[in-house]
Short mmCIF file of C-alpha atoms in Angstrom, two decimals:
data_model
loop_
_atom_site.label_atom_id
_atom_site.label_comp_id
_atom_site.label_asym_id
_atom_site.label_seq_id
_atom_site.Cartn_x
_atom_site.Cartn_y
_atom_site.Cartn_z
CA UNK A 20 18.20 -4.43 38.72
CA UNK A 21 17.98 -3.40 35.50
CA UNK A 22 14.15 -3.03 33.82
CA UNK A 23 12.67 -5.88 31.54
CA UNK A 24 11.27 -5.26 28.50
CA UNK A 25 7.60 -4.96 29.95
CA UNK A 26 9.23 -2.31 32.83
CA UNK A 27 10.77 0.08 29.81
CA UNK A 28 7.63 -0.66 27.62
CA UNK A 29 5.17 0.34 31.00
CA UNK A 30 8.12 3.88 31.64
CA UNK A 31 7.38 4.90 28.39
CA UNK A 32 3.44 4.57 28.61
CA UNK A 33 3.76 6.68 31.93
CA UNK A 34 5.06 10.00 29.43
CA UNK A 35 2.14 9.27 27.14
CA UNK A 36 -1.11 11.26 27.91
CA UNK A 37 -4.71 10.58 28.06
CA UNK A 38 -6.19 10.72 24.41
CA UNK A 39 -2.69 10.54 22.67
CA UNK A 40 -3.32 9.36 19.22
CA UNK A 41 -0.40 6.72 19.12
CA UNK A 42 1.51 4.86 16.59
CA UNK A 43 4.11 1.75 17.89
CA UNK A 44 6.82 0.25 16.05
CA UNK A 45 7.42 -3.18 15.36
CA UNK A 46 8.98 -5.58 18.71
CA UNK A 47 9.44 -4.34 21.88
CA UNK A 48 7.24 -0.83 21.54
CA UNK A 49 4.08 -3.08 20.75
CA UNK A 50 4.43 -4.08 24.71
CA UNK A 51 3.38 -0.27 25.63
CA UNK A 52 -0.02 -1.36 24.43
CA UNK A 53 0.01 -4.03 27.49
CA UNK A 54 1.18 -1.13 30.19
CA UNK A 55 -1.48 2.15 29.27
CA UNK A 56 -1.78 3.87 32.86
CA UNK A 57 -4.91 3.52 34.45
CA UNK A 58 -7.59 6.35 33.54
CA UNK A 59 -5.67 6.81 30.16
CA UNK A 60 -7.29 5.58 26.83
CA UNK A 61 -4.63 5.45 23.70
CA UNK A 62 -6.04 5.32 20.46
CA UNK A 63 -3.68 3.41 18.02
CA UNK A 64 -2.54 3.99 14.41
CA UNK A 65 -1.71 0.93 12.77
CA UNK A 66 -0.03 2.75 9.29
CA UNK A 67 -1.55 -0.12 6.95
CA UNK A 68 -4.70 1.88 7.30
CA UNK A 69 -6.56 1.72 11.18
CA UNK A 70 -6.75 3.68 13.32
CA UNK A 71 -8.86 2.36 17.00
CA UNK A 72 -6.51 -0.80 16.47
CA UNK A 73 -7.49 -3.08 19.57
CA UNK A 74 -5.35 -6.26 21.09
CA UNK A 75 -4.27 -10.00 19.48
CA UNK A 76 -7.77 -11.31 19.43
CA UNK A 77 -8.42 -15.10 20.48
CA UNK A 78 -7.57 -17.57 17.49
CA UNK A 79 -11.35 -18.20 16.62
CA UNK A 80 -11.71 -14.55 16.13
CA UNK A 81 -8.33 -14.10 14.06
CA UNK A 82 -8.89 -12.42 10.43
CA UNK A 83 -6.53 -12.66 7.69
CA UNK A 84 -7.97 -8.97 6.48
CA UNK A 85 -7.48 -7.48 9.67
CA UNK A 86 -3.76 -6.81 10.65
CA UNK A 87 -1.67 -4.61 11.78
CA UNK A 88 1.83 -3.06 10.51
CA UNK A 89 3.91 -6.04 11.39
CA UNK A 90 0.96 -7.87 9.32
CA UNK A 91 -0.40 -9.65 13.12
CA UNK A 92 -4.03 -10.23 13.03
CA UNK A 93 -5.74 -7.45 15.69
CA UNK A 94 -9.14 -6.48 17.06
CA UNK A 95 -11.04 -3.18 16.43
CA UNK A 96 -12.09 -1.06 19.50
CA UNK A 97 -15.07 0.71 19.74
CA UNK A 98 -14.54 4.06 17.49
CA UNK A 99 -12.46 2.31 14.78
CA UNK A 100 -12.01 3.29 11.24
CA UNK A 101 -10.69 2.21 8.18
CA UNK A 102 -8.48 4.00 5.39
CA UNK A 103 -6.33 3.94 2.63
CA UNK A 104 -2.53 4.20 2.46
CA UNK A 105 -2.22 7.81 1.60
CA UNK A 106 -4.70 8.74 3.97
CA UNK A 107 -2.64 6.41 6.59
CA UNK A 108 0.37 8.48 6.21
CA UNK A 109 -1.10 11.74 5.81
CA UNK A 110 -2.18 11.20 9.68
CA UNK A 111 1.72 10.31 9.72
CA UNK A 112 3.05 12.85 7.52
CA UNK A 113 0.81 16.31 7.82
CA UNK A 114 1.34 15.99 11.80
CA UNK A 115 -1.16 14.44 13.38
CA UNK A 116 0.11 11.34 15.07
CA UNK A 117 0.80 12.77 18.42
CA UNK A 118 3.78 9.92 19.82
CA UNK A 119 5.43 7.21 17.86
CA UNK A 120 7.46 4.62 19.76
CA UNK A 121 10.05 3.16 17.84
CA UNK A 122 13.06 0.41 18.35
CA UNK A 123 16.53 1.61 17.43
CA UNK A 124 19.99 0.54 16.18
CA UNK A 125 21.69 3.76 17.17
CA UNK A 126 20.43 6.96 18.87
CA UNK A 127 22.75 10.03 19.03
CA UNK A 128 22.90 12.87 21.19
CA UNK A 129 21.26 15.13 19.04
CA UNK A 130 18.69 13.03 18.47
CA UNK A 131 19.28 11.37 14.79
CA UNK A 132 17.86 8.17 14.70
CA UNK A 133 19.13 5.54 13.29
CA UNK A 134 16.60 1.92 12.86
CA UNK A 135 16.43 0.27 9.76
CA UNK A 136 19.85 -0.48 8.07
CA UNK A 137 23.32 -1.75 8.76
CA UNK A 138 24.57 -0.54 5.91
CA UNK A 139 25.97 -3.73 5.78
CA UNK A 140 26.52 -4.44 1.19
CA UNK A 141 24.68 -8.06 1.58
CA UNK A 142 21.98 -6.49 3.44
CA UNK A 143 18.82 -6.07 1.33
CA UNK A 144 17.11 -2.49 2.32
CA UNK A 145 14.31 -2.32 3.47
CA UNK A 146 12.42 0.68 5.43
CA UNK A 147 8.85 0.74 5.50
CA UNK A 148 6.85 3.46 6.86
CA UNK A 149 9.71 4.11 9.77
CA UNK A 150 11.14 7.25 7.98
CA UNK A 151 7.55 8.67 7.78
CA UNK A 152 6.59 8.24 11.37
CA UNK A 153 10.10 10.02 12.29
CA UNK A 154 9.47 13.13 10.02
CA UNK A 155 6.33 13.61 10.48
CA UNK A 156 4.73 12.28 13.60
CA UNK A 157 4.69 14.99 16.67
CA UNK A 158 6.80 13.29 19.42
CA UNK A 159 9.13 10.19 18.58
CA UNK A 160 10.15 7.80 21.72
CA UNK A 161 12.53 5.03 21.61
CA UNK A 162 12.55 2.07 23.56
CA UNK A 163 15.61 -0.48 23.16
CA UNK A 164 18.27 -2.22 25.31
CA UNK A 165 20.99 0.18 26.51
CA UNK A 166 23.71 -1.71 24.46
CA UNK A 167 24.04 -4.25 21.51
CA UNK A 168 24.17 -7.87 22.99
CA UNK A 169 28.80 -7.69 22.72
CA UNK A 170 28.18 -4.48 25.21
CA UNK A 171 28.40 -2.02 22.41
CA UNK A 172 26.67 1.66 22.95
CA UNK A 173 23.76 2.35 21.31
CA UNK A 174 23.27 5.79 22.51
CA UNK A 175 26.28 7.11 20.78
CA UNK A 176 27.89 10.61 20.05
CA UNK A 177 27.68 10.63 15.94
CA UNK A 178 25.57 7.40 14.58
CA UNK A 179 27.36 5.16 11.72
CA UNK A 180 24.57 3.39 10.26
CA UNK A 181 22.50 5.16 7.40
CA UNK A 182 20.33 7.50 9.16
CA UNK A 183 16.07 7.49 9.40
CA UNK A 184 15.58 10.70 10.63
CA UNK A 185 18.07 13.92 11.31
CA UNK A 186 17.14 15.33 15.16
CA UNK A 187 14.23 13.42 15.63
CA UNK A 188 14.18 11.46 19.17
CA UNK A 189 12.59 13.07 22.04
CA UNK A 190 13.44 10.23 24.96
CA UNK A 191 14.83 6.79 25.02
CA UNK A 192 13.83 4.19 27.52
CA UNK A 193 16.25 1.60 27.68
CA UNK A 194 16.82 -1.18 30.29
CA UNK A 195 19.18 1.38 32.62
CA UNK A 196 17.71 4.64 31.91
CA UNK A 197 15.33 7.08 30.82
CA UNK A 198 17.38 9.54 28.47
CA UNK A 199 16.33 13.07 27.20
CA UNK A 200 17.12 14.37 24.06
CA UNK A 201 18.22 18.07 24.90
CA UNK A 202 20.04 20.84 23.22
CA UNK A 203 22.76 20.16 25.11
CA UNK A 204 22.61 16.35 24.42
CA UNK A 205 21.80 13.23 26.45
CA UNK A 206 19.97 14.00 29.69
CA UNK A 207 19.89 11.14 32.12
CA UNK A 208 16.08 11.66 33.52
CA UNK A 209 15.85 8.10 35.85
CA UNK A 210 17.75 5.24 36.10
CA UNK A 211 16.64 1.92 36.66
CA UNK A 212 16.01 0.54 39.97
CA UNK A 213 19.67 0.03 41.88
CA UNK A 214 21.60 1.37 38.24
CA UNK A 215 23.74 4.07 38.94
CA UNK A 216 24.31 7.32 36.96
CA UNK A 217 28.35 5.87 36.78
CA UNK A 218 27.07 2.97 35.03
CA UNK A 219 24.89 4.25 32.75
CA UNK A 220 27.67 6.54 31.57
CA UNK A 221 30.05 4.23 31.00
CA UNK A 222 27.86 2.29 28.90
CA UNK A 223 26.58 4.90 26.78
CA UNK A 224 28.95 6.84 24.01
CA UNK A 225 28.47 10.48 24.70
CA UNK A 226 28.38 12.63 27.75
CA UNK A 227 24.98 12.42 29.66
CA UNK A 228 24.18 15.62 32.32
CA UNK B 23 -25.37 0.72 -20.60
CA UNK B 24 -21.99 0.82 -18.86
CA UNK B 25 -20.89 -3.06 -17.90
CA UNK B 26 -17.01 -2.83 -17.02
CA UNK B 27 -17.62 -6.94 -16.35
CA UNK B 28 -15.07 -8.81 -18.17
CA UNK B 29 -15.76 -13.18 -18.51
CA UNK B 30 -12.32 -13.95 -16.71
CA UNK B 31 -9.20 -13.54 -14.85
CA UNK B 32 -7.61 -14.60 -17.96
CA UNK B 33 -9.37 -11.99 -20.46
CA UNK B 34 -8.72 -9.29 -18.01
CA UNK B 35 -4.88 -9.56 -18.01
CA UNK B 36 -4.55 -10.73 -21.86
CA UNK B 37 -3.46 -7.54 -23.18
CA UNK B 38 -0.53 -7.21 -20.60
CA UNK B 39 2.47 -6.70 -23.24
CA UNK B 40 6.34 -7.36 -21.54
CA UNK B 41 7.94 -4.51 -19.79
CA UNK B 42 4.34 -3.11 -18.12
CA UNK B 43 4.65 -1.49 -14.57
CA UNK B 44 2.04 -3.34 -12.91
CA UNK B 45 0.75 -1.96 -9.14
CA UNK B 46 -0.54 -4.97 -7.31
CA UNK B 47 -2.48 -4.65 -4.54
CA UNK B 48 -2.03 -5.14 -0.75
CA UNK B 49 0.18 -5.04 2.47
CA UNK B 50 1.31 -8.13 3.54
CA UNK B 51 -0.61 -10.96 2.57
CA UNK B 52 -4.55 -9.03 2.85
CA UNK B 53 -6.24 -7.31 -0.39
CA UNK B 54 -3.37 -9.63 -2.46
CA UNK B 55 -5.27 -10.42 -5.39
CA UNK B 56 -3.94 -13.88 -5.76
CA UNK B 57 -6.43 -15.20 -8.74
CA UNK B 58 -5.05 -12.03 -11.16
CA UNK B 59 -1.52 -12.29 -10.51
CA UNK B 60 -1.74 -16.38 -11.34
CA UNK B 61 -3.60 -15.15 -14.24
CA UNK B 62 -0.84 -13.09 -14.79
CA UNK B 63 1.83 -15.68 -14.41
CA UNK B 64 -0.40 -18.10 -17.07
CA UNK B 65 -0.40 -14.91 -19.35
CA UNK B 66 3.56 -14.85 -19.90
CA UNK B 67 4.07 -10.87 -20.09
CA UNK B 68 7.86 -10.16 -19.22
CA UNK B 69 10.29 -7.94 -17.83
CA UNK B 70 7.45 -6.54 -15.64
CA UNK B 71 7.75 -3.55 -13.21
CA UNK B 72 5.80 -4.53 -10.02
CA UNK B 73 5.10 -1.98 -7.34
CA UNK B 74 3.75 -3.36 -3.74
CA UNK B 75 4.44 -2.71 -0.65
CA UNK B 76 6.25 -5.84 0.02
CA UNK B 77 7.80 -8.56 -2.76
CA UNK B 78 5.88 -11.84 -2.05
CA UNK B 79 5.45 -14.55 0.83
CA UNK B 80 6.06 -17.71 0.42
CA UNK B 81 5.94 -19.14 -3.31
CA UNK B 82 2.01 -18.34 -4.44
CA UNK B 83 0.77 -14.87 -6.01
CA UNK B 84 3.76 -11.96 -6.01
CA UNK B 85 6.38 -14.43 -4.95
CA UNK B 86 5.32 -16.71 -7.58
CA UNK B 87 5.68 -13.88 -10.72
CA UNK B 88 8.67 -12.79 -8.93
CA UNK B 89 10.01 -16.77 -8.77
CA UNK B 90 9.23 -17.58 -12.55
CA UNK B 91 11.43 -14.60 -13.60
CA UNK B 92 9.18 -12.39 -15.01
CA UNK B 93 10.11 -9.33 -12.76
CA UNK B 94 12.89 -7.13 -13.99
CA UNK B 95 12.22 -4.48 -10.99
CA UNK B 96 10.25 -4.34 -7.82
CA UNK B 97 9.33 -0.85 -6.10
CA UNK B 98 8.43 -1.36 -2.44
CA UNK B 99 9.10 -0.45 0.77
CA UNK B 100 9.97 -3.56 2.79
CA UNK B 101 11.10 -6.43 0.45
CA UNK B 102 12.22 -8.21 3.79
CA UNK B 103 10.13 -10.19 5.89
CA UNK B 104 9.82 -13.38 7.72
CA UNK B 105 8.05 -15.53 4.95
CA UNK B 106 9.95 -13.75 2.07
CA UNK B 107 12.46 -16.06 -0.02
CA UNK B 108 11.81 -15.68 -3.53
CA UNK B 109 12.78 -12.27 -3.97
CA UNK B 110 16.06 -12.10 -1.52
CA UNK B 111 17.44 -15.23 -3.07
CA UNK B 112 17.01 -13.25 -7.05
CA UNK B 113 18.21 -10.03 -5.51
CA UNK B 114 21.30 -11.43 -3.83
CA UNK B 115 22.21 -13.09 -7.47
CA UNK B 116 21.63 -9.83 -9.30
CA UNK B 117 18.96 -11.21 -11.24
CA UNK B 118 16.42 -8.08 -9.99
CA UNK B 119 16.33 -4.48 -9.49
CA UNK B 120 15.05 -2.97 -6.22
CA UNK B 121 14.22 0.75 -6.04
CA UNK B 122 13.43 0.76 -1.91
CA UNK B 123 10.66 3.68 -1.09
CA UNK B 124 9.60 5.32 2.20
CA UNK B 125 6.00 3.16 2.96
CA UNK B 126 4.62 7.02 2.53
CA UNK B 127 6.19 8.58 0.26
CA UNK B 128 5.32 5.24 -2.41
CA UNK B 129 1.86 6.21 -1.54
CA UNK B 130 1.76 9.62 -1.82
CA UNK B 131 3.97 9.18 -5.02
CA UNK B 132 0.66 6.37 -6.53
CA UNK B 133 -1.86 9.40 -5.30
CA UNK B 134 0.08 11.80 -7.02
CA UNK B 135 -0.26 10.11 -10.14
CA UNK B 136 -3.75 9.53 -10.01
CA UNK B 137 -4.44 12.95 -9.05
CA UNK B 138 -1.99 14.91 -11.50
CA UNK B 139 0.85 15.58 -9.53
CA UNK B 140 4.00 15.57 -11.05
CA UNK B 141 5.95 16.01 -7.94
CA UNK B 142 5.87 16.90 -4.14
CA UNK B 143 8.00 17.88 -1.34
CA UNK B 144 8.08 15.62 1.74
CA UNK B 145 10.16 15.70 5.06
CA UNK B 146 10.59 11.74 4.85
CA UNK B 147 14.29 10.87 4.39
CA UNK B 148 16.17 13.92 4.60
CA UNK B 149 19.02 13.85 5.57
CA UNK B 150 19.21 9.73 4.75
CA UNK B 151 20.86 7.85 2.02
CA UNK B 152 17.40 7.51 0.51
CA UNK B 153 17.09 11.05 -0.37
CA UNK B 154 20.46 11.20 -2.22
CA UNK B 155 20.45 12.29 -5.64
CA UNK B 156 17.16 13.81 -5.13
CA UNK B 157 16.53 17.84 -4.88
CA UNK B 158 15.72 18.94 -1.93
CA UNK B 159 14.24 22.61 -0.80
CA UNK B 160 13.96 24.80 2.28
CA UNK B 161 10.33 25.75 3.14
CA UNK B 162 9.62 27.86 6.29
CA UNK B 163 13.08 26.96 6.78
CA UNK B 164 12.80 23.69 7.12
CA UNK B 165 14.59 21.02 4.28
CA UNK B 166 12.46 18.40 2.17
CA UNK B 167 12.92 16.61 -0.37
CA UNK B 168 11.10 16.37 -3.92
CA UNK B 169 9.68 12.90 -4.64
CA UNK B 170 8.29 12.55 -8.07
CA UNK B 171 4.54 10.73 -9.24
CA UNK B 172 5.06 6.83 -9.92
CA UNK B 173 2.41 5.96 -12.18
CA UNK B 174 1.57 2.33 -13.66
CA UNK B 175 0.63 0.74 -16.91
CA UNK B 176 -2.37 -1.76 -14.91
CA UNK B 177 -3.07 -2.09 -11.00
CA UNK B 178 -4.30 -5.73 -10.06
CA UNK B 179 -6.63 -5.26 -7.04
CA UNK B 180 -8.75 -7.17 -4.87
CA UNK B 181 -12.06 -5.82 -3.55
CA UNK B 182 -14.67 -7.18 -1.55
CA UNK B 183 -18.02 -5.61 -3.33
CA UNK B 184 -17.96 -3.81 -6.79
CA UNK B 185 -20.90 -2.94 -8.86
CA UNK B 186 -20.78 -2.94 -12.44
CA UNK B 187 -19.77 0.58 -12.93
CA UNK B 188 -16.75 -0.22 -10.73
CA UNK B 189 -17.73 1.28 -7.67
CA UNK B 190 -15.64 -0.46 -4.95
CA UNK B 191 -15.78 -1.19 -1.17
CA UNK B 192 -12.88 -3.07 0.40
CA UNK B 193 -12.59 -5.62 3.27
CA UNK B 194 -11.01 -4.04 6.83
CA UNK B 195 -7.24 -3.60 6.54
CA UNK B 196 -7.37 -5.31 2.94
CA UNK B 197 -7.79 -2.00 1.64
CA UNK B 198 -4.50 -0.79 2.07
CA UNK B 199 -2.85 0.86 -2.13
CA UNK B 200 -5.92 -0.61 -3.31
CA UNK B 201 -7.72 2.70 -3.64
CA UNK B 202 -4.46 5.01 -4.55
CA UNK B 203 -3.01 2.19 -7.04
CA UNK B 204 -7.02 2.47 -9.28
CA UNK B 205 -6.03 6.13 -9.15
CA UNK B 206 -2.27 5.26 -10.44
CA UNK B 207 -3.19 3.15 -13.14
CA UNK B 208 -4.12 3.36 -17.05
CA UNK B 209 -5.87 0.36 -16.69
CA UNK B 210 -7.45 -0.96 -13.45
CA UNK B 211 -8.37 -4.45 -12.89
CA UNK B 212 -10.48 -5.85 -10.08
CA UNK B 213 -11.32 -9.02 -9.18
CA UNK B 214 -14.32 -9.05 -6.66
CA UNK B 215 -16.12 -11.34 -4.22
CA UNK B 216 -19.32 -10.04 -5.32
CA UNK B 217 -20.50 -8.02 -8.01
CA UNK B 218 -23.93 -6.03 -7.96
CA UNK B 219 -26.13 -3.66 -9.69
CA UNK B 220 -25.68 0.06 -10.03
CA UNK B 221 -26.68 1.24 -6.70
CA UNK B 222 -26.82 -1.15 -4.54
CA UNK B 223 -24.20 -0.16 -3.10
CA UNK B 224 -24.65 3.12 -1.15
CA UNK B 225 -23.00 5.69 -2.67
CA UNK B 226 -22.01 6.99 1.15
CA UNK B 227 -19.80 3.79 1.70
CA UNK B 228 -18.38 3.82 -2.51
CA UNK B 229 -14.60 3.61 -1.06
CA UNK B 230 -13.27 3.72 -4.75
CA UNK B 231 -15.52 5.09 -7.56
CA UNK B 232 -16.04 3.75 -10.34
CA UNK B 233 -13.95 6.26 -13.20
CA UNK B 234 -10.62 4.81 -11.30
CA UNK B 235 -12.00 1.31 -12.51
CA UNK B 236 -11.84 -0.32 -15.61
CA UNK B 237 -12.38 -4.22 -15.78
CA UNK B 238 -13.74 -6.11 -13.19
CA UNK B 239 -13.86 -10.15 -12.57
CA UNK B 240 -16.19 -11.78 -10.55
CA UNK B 241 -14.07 -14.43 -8.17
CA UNK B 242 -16.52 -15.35 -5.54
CA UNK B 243 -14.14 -17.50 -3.45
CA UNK B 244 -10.81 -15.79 -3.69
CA UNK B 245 -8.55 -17.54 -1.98
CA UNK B 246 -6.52 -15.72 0.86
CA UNK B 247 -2.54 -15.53 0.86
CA UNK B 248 -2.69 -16.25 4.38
CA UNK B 249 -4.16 -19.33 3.71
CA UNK B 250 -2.14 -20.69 1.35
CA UNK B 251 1.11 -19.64 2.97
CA UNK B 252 -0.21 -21.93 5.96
CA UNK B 253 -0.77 -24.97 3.58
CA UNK B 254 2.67 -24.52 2.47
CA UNK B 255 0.95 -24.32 -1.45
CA UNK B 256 3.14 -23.03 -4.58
CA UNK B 257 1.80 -21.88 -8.15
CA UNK B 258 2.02 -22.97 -10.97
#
């Protein structure tokens, strides 16, 4: 059985610590949020300027001045605070976000990341704060499905799409696997429940040890 | 006395002349200071440079200046999202220029500006197609690239409380450029729920003081983006 989107979202929360200041991309990482381990308190970075950002409040208590990144209306926890954009990503950019969790279009064994363009020449770019958080936060997680939806490796050798960040991924948590990032390349850590290491290999584009 | 008050929306963006780089305010659809830009739009200035983090929902505020043709360039970081049609639809017919921006780096570039900053050195997009062209330099041997200050002509910006010195507290996550794009600006225009005397506001809380402001507009019911986007409204 491979692992839902809630299972890889909960994995990944498992390698977070207790206190982590913690910044989650857009889809599928926001589910970490839903899965922190029990005795552990996140504190979340929204990069729009919040940091203490709490869960989808109920509708009566919705704000239109109080979103987050992916411009969803949130809640505060106890401890918030608020800031300007600069300030915002100089928590991103002078180091002291300690794990982003990010989605991915292509991960390679060394680590480049790539998440925010096809390259495709209709496509209109667009890359919001994603090649901040790569560069500058402390340790960068990915969580996505093991392949595209036509079966197509996303965890690849070299990645063709233009690149967010050079040597940046630390792990990937996909529906098969947990994968390391090492010097040596792609480090199969876990598989899914009933996945074997075969599989996973054959489904991902560069050796795994 | 120092009264930075100006009568109207309309008085405060008269003096906009064509080809202006204008920073406008917000993330999204909060701190978008929807009563300026429709002044804006009623004012006529062309071939405007806008700078925002996003291009426009819908087909009210940004999206509206964008849709009447008035914008010869945006400079944002993510021109694409869900409620966005204006500005793909112009882009894909060549009728506007995009110059795409790291979210941080197009802040630090505004708060460069302000502060008298030529240029800085930043990790962000090494190594990616956004950093080609651009000169980049080791430091403890590691590579970054040099981004250069973006500064603009006005910056339209919402605020919740401003006094009449231009002292200026913002609402939650409405805050946002605000702040960075009154630094960026030679002229900074704010439009503000309420507008009190010098010190009333605590000058502990002042988010943005008063020297980066320099006209401000009392609009004591603004109306929210968010709102309008939900009731499907357009402008003119």
């Amino acid at each position: 059985m491979s692992w839902t989107p809630d299972e890889m979202a909960a994995r990944a929360a498992l390698d977070i610590p207790n206190g982590a200041y913690v910044n989650l991309g857009i889809g599928m990482p926001e589910r970490v949020a839903n899965f922190v381990p029990e005795g552990r308190t996140f504190i979340y970075h929204s990069e729009n300027g919040l940091l203490g950002m709490g869960p989808e409040p109920v509708e009566t208590e919705r704000d239109p001045d109080l979103i987050n990144a992916g411009k969803k209306p949130v809640s505060l926890n106890p401890g918030a605070s608020f800031f300007h954009h600069a300030d915002s990503f100089a928590m991103i950019r002078g180091g002291h976000i300690d794990y982003c969790v990010l989605g991915a279009m292509q991960v390679a064994k060394n680590g480049d990341l790539a998440n925010w363009s096809t390259g495709a020449k209709d496509a209109i770019p667009a890359v919001g704060g994603a090649m901040d958080l790569v560069a500058g936060a402390k340790t960068i997680y990915v969580i996505t499905r093991h392949t595209t939806k036509d079966g197509t490796p996303k965890l690849v050798d070299t990645c063709t799409y233009p690149l967010t960040g050079l040597g940046v991924v630390k792990r990937i948590y996909t529906d098969l696997a947990v994968v390391a990032v090492s010097e040596f390349g792609f480090k199969l850590v876990e598989t899914a429940p009933g996945i074997g290491a075969d599989e996973v290999q054959t489904k991902t584009a560069a050796p795994l040890t | 006395m120092i009264d930075k008050t100006v009568a109207s929306v309309a008085d405060a963006v008269a003096d906009t002349e064509d080809g202006a780089t204008v920073a406008v305010a917000g993330f999204g659809a909060a701190g978008s200071p929807v009563e300026l830009l429709h002044a804006l739009i009623d004012q006529g200035a062309k071939k405007l440079t806008i700078i925002n983090n996003n291009a426009g929902n819908g087909k009210i505020g940004l999206a509206s200046l964008i849709d009447s043709g008035r914008v010869a360039k945006m400079i944002c970081s993510f021109p694409r999202s869900t409620g966005s049609v204006v500005f793909p639809d112009l882009y894909r017919a060549g009728k506007i220029d995009l110059e795409v921006v790291p979210q941080g780096t197009l802040a630090e570039r505004l708060r460069a500006a302000g502060a008298g900053i030529p240029a800085f050195y930043t990790p962000t997009s090494v190594g990616t197609p956004l950093a080609d062209g651009k000169e980049t330099r080791d430091f403890d041997g590691k590579a970054y690239v040099m981004e250069t200050w973006l500064h603009a002509d006005i910056a339209l910006i919402k605020a919740d409380v401003a006094d009449t010195h231009g002292n200026l507290i913002y609402n939650m996550t409405a805050r946002n450029f605000a702040p960075i794009m009154c630094m960026a600006a030679t002229t900074t225009i704010v439009q503000a729920r309420e507008i009190v005397d010098p010190g009333s506001i605590n000058p502990e809380i002042v988010v943005t003081p008063g020297i980066f402001v320099d006209r401000v507009i009392h609009v004591p019911n603004p109306e929210h983006e968010d709102d309008l986007l939900r009731a499907e409204r357009s402008y003119p």
